[in-house]
Amino acid sequence: MCRQVARFNPKCTDVFHFCENNLYRRELEMKRRYPHVIRSVQDETRVLQVSVWVRPHLVLHAAARNGYSPAAVNTVPKITEP
């Protein structure tokens, strides 16, 4: 979604993400091409600050696939500790 939004050449993008690994990868990709700010969605204070300070014209939300369990579709039994 970040790439698709960036095609419209926004003045700024503020990206919030839940997973730090994905957040880091997205930051590496985005900072080369677009002005942006990337933050953790778990930091509620920062999310509210951005809403007040930036006053975005548009907010897009991409929900995760709830109920998806890699273990459920993996044919190899998962290993658990006793």
Tab-separated table of C-alpha atoms in Angstrom:
chain	number	residue	atom	x	y	z
A	1	MET	CA	0.000	0.000	0.000
A	2	CYS	CA	2.904	2.385	0.735
A	3	ARG	CA	4.154	2.034	-2.825
A	4	GLN	CA	0.706	2.600	-4.292
A	5	VAL	CA	0.119	5.762	-2.253
A	6	ALA	CA	3.595	7.062	-3.104
A	7	ARG	CA	2.734	6.967	-6.819
A	8	PHE	CA	0.460	9.962	-6.217
A	9	ASN	CA	3.513	11.981	-5.093
A	10	PRO	CA	2.189	13.110	-1.718
A	11	LYS	CA	4.017	15.962	-0.010
A	12	CYS	CA	4.568	13.688	2.983
A	13	THR	CA	3.652	10.191	4.110
A	14	ASP	CA	3.368	9.055	7.707
A	15	VAL	CA	3.520	5.281	7.934
A	16	PHE	CA	2.532	3.406	11.071
A	17	HIS	CA	3.239	-0.295	11.353
A	18	PHE	CA	2.749	-2.964	14.000
A	19	CYS	CA	5.734	-5.229	13.314
A	20	GLU	CA	9.195	-3.734	13.846
A	21	ASN	CA	10.865	-6.003	11.277
A	22	ASN	CA	8.444	-5.007	8.547
A	23	LEU	CA	8.637	-1.403	9.697
A	24	TYR	CA	12.419	-1.429	9.275
A	25	ARG	CA	12.255	-3.006	5.817
A	26	ARG	CA	9.606	-0.536	4.691
A	27	GLU	CA	11.682	2.360	6.008
A	28	LEU	CA	14.747	1.234	4.055
A	29	GLU	CA	12.714	1.080	0.874
A	30	MET	CA	10.709	4.271	1.354
A	31	LYS	CA	13.450	6.615	2.565
A	32	ARG	CA	15.327	6.249	-0.698
A	33	ARG	CA	12.411	7.536	-2.739
A	34	TYR	CA	9.874	9.495	-0.740
A	35	PRO	CA	9.723	12.004	2.120
A	36	HIS	CA	8.154	10.154	4.990
A	37	VAL	CA	7.882	9.454	8.653
A	38	ILE	CA	7.574	5.882	9.865
A	39	ARG	CA	6.410	5.076	13.381
A	40	SER	CA	5.043	2.215	15.425
A	41	VAL	CA	1.271	2.017	15.582
A	42	GLN	CA	1.655	0.760	19.156
A	43	ASP	CA	2.800	4.230	20.275
A	44	GLU	CA	-0.676	5.697	20.790
A	45	THR	CA	0.678	9.080	21.891
A	46	ARG	CA	2.621	9.541	18.637
A	47	VAL	CA	-0.353	8.444	16.546
A	48	LEU	CA	-2.493	11.116	18.214
A	49	GLN	CA	0.250	13.750	17.882
A	50	VAL	CA	0.546	13.128	14.158
A	51	SER	CA	-3.221	13.426	13.807
A	52	VAL	CA	-3.181	16.802	15.570
A	53	TRP	CA	0.058	18.245	14.137
A	54	VAL	CA	-0.130	17.023	10.559
A	55	ARG	CA	-3.921	17.164	10.156
A	56	PRO	CA	-3.856	14.679	7.269
A	57	HIS	CA	-6.240	15.087	4.373
A	58	LEU	CA	-6.473	11.336	3.969
A	59	VAL	CA	-5.904	8.379	6.294
A	60	LEU	CA	-5.650	4.869	4.851
A	61	HIS	CA	-5.792	1.743	6.968
A	62	ALA	CA	-4.719	-1.738	5.904
A	63	ALA	CA	-5.869	-4.371	8.356
A	64	ALA	CA	-3.925	-7.547	8.949
A	65	ARG	CA	-5.416	-10.890	8.056
A	66	ASN	CA	-6.941	-11.957	11.359
A	67	GLY	CA	-7.356	-15.634	11.885
A	68	TYR	CA	-4.416	-16.533	9.664
A	69	SER	CA	-2.206	-19.069	11.362
A	70	PRO	CA	0.934	-20.210	9.525
A	71	ALA	CA	0.877	-23.346	11.681
A	72	ALA	CA	-2.604	-24.187	10.391
A	73	VAL	CA	-1.482	-24.256	6.764
A	74	ASN	CA	1.968	-25.711	7.397
A	75	THR	CA	2.045	-29.440	6.658
A	76	VAL	CA	5.025	-29.999	8.959
A	77	PRO	CA	3.906	-30.334	12.586
A	78	LYS	CA	5.099	-27.484	14.753
A	79	ILE	CA	7.557	-28.203	17.549
A	80	THR	CA	6.515	-27.165	21.036
A	81	GLU	CA	8.481	-27.133	24.239
A	82	PRO	CA	7.085	-29.142	27.166
